């Protein structure tokens, strides 16, 4: 076993759009830096039950800042199935966006709200606070620091409102905090470990 770190760190650092590209992204979506929320969710526990999905959408719609929601096809189908388009209409919904654009927008947002596992890792690299809407998370390394986790339900709107208020201060606190997933050298360490293994005499 060789501890290398997570290659996702290098992916985020290498693919992060430049400051100018991020400014263009904000302009494209009519957003202002640190004055919007980037949201994404698609997991069955959040979207396959009408009451839960209504709770999540309602909590996002109640926020006093714009919410950009790249809509996963699964979530889009459930919104239609459950006739929740009126609630979703309070959000800025766009088609799914590419990885570079997503992390670029995430880096410019005030807060990311998601149920994605990968997003939990990525925010620790570009140093933005995130809220994860799930009953549990396998990314326990970032829970309580980069990520605050809340379950869907009646209290969710209050939790999100509080996290919006705390987001700027949290971002300042997180700016100097190292990612628990290591640095950008994980791929190089992995390659070296493989070379060492295959070069060992049999």
Short mmCIF file of C-alpha atoms in Angstrom, two decimals:
data_model
loop_
_atom_site.label_atom_id
_atom_site.label_comp_id
_atom_site.label_asym_id
_atom_site.label_seq_id
_atom_site.Cartn_x
_atom_site.Cartn_y
_atom_site.Cartn_z
CA UNK A 1 0.00 0.00 0.00
CA UNK A 2 1.37 3.39 -1.00
CA UNK A 3 -0.20 6.63 0.20
CA UNK A 4 -0.22 8.95 -2.82
CA UNK A 5 -3.04 11.41 -2.21
CA UNK A 6 -6.04 11.95 -4.46
CA UNK A 7 -5.49 12.63 -8.20
CA UNK A 8 -8.58 14.85 -8.14
CA UNK A 9 -6.39 17.59 -6.64
CA UNK A 10 -4.25 17.75 -9.76
CA UNK A 11 -7.32 17.61 -11.99
CA UNK A 12 -8.86 20.65 -10.30
CA UNK A 13 -5.62 22.65 -10.31
CA UNK A 14 -4.77 21.82 -13.91
CA UNK A 15 -8.24 22.35 -15.35
CA UNK A 16 -9.35 25.38 -13.32
CA UNK A 17 -10.25 28.18 -15.78
CA UNK A 18 -8.18 31.35 -15.63
CA UNK A 19 -9.47 34.43 -13.83
CA UNK A 20 -10.44 35.94 -17.20
CA UNK A 21 -12.28 32.77 -18.23
CA UNK A 22 -14.14 32.74 -14.93
CA UNK A 23 -15.15 36.36 -15.44
CA UNK A 24 -16.54 35.39 -18.84
CA UNK A 25 -18.50 32.54 -17.26
CA UNK A 26 -20.05 34.90 -14.74
CA UNK A 27 -21.02 37.32 -17.47
CA UNK A 28 -22.45 34.51 -19.58
CA UNK A 29 -24.79 33.49 -16.76
CA UNK A 30 -25.52 37.00 -15.49
CA UNK A 31 -23.84 36.37 -12.14
CA UNK A 32 -21.67 38.40 -9.76
CA UNK A 33 -18.71 36.90 -7.94
CA UNK A 34 -19.60 35.62 -4.46
CA UNK A 35 -23.21 36.73 -4.88
CA UNK A 36 -24.69 33.46 -6.10
CA UNK A 37 -25.05 29.82 -5.11
CA UNK A 38 -24.05 26.97 -7.39
CA UNK A 39 -26.25 23.93 -6.80
CA UNK A 40 -26.46 20.42 -8.19
CA UNK A 41 -28.21 17.31 -6.95
CA UNK A 42 -29.30 14.03 -8.49
CA UNK A 43 -29.10 11.23 -5.91
CA UNK A 44 -32.18 9.03 -5.50
CA UNK A 45 -32.47 9.91 -1.80
CA UNK A 46 -33.04 13.55 -2.80
CA UNK A 47 -34.99 13.35 -6.05
CA UNK A 48 -36.97 10.10 -6.15
CA UNK A 49 -39.39 11.09 -3.38
CA UNK A 50 -41.76 13.97 -4.08
CA UNK A 51 -41.78 15.39 -0.56
CA UNK A 52 -37.98 15.33 -0.33
CA UNK A 53 -37.45 16.91 -3.73
CA UNK A 54 -40.01 19.61 -2.91
CA UNK A 55 -38.13 20.30 0.34
CA UNK A 56 -34.80 20.70 -1.47
CA UNK A 57 -36.19 22.90 -4.23
CA UNK A 58 -38.13 25.01 -1.74
CA UNK A 59 -35.07 25.54 0.45
CA UNK A 60 -33.03 26.66 -2.57
CA UNK A 61 -35.82 28.93 -3.80
CA UNK A 62 -36.05 30.61 -0.38
CA UNK A 63 -32.43 31.84 -0.49
CA UNK A 64 -31.95 35.58 -0.95
CA UNK A 65 -29.20 35.18 -3.57
CA UNK A 66 -29.49 33.79 -7.13
CA UNK A 67 -29.17 30.00 -7.39
CA UNK A 68 -27.65 28.53 -10.55
CA UNK A 69 -28.79 24.94 -10.97
CA UNK A 70 -27.27 22.88 -13.80
CA UNK A 71 -30.05 20.32 -13.99
CA UNK A 72 -29.20 16.64 -14.04
CA UNK A 73 -31.50 14.64 -16.38
CA UNK A 74 -32.72 12.47 -13.49
CA UNK A 75 -33.69 15.55 -11.47
CA UNK A 76 -35.33 17.13 -14.51
CA UNK A 77 -37.51 14.06 -15.01
CA UNK A 78 -38.55 13.97 -11.37
CA UNK A 79 -39.46 17.67 -11.34
CA UNK A 80 -41.76 16.99 -14.29
CA UNK A 81 -43.15 13.75 -12.81
CA UNK A 82 -43.93 15.41 -9.47
CA UNK A 83 -45.26 18.65 -11.05
CA UNK A 84 -42.77 20.84 -9.20
CA UNK A 85 -41.93 23.18 -12.07
CA UNK A 86 -43.44 26.19 -10.26
CA UNK A 87 -41.00 25.86 -7.35
CA UNK A 88 -38.08 25.11 -9.67
CA UNK A 89 -38.97 28.21 -11.68
CA UNK A 90 -37.58 30.40 -8.90
CA UNK A 91 -34.10 29.05 -9.68
CA UNK A 92 -31.83 29.76 -12.65
CA UNK A 93 -31.88 26.38 -14.34
CA UNK A 94 -29.39 25.55 -17.10
CA UNK A 95 -28.42 22.40 -18.95
CA UNK A 96 -25.61 20.29 -17.45
CA UNK A 97 -22.27 22.03 -17.88
CA UNK A 98 -18.75 20.71 -18.43
CA UNK A 99 -16.25 20.01 -15.69
CA UNK A 100 -14.04 23.07 -16.29
CA UNK A 101 -16.99 25.45 -16.31
CA UNK A 102 -18.44 23.84 -13.20
CA UNK A 103 -15.32 24.15 -11.08
CA UNK A 104 -14.75 27.66 -12.46
CA UNK A 105 -18.22 28.73 -11.36
CA UNK A 106 -17.75 26.95 -8.05
CA UNK A 107 -14.59 28.92 -7.38
CA UNK A 108 -16.50 32.18 -7.95
CA UNK A 109 -19.61 31.28 -5.95
CA UNK A 110 -20.42 32.20 -2.38
CA UNK A 111 -21.53 28.67 -1.56
CA UNK A 112 -21.91 25.32 -3.32
CA UNK A 113 -24.92 23.16 -2.44
CA UNK A 114 -24.78 19.61 -3.73
CA UNK A 115 -25.15 15.90 -3.10
CA UNK A 116 -22.13 15.03 -5.25
CA UNK A 117 -19.20 13.13 -3.82
CA UNK A 118 -16.72 14.66 -6.25
CA UNK A 119 -17.80 18.21 -5.42
CA UNK A 120 -16.94 17.58 -1.77
CA UNK A 121 -13.37 16.79 -2.77
CA UNK A 122 -13.09 19.64 -5.28
CA UNK A 123 -14.15 22.43 -2.90
CA UNK A 124 -11.20 21.55 -0.64
CA UNK A 125 -8.89 22.38 -3.55
CA UNK A 126 -10.42 25.70 -4.66
CA UNK A 127 -11.32 26.64 -1.07
CA UNK A 128 -15.03 27.35 -1.16
CA UNK A 129 -17.53 26.33 1.52
CA UNK A 130 -20.11 23.73 0.58
CA UNK A 131 -23.32 22.27 1.94
CA UNK A 132 -24.06 18.64 1.22
CA UNK A 133 -27.68 17.54 1.32
CA UNK A 134 -27.47 13.88 2.28
CA UNK A 135 -28.18 11.56 5.15
CA UNK A 136 -24.54 10.48 5.24
CA UNK A 137 -21.32 11.09 3.34
CA UNK A 138 -18.37 8.89 2.49
CA UNK A 139 -16.15 12.01 2.31
CA UNK A 140 -15.79 12.34 6.07
CA UNK A 141 -12.37 14.00 5.69
CA UNK A 142 -14.02 17.31 4.75
CA UNK A 143 -17.16 17.16 6.87
CA UNK A 144 -17.13 19.93 9.43
CA UNK A 145 -14.53 22.00 7.59
CA UNK A 146 -15.05 22.52 3.87
CA UNK A 147 -18.42 20.74 3.99
CA UNK A 148 -21.43 21.09 6.27
CA UNK A 149 -23.95 18.28 5.86
CA UNK A 150 -27.70 18.54 6.39
CA UNK A 151 -30.51 16.10 5.73
CA UNK A 152 -33.45 17.13 3.56
CA UNK A 153 -36.52 18.09 5.53
CA UNK A 154 -38.43 21.00 7.09
CA UNK A 155 -35.31 22.51 8.74
CA UNK A 156 -33.27 22.57 5.54
CA UNK A 157 -34.28 26.10 4.47
CA UNK A 158 -33.16 27.51 7.83
CA UNK A 159 -29.84 25.63 7.64
CA UNK A 160 -29.12 26.93 4.13
CA UNK A 161 -29.98 30.51 5.08
CA UNK A 162 -27.53 30.29 7.99
CA UNK A 163 -24.79 28.88 5.77
CA UNK A 164 -25.29 31.70 3.26
CA UNK A 165 -24.72 34.20 6.06
CA UNK A 166 -21.60 32.36 7.23
CA UNK A 167 -20.17 31.67 3.77
CA UNK A 168 -17.88 34.69 3.38
CA UNK A 169 -16.29 34.20 6.80
CA UNK A 170 -15.99 30.48 6.19
CA UNK A 171 -14.23 31.07 2.88
CA UNK A 172 -11.67 33.24 4.66
CA UNK A 173 -11.10 30.51 7.25
CA UNK A 174 -10.73 27.84 4.57
CA UNK A 175 -8.36 29.81 2.33
CA UNK A 176 -5.25 28.61 4.14
CA UNK A 177 -6.54 25.17 5.10
CA UNK A 178 -4.81 22.36 3.19
CA UNK A 179 -6.92 19.85 1.35
CA UNK A 180 -7.04 16.53 3.21
CA UNK A 181 -6.67 14.85 -0.17
CA UNK A 182 -3.06 15.91 -0.58
CA UNK A 183 -1.30 17.93 -3.25
CA UNK A 184 -1.02 17.80 -7.04
CA UNK A 185 1.67 15.12 -7.04
CA UNK A 186 -0.56 12.08 -6.49
CA UNK A 187 -0.35 10.90 -10.14
CA UNK A 188 3.44 11.14 -10.13
CA UNK A 189 3.63 9.18 -6.86
CA UNK A 190 1.29 6.57 -8.30
CA UNK A 191 3.44 6.16 -11.41
CA UNK A 192 6.58 5.86 -9.31
CA UNK A 193 4.93 3.27 -7.06
CA UNK A 194 3.93 1.20 -10.08
CA UNK A 195 7.44 1.43 -11.56
CA UNK A 196 8.95 0.35 -8.27
CA UNK A 197 6.58 -2.59 -8.09
CA UNK A 198 7.16 -3.91 -11.60
CA UNK A 199 10.92 -3.38 -11.41
CA UNK A 200 11.24 -5.53 -8.29
CA UNK A 201 12.99 -8.84 -8.99
CA UNK A 202 10.68 -11.84 -9.00
#
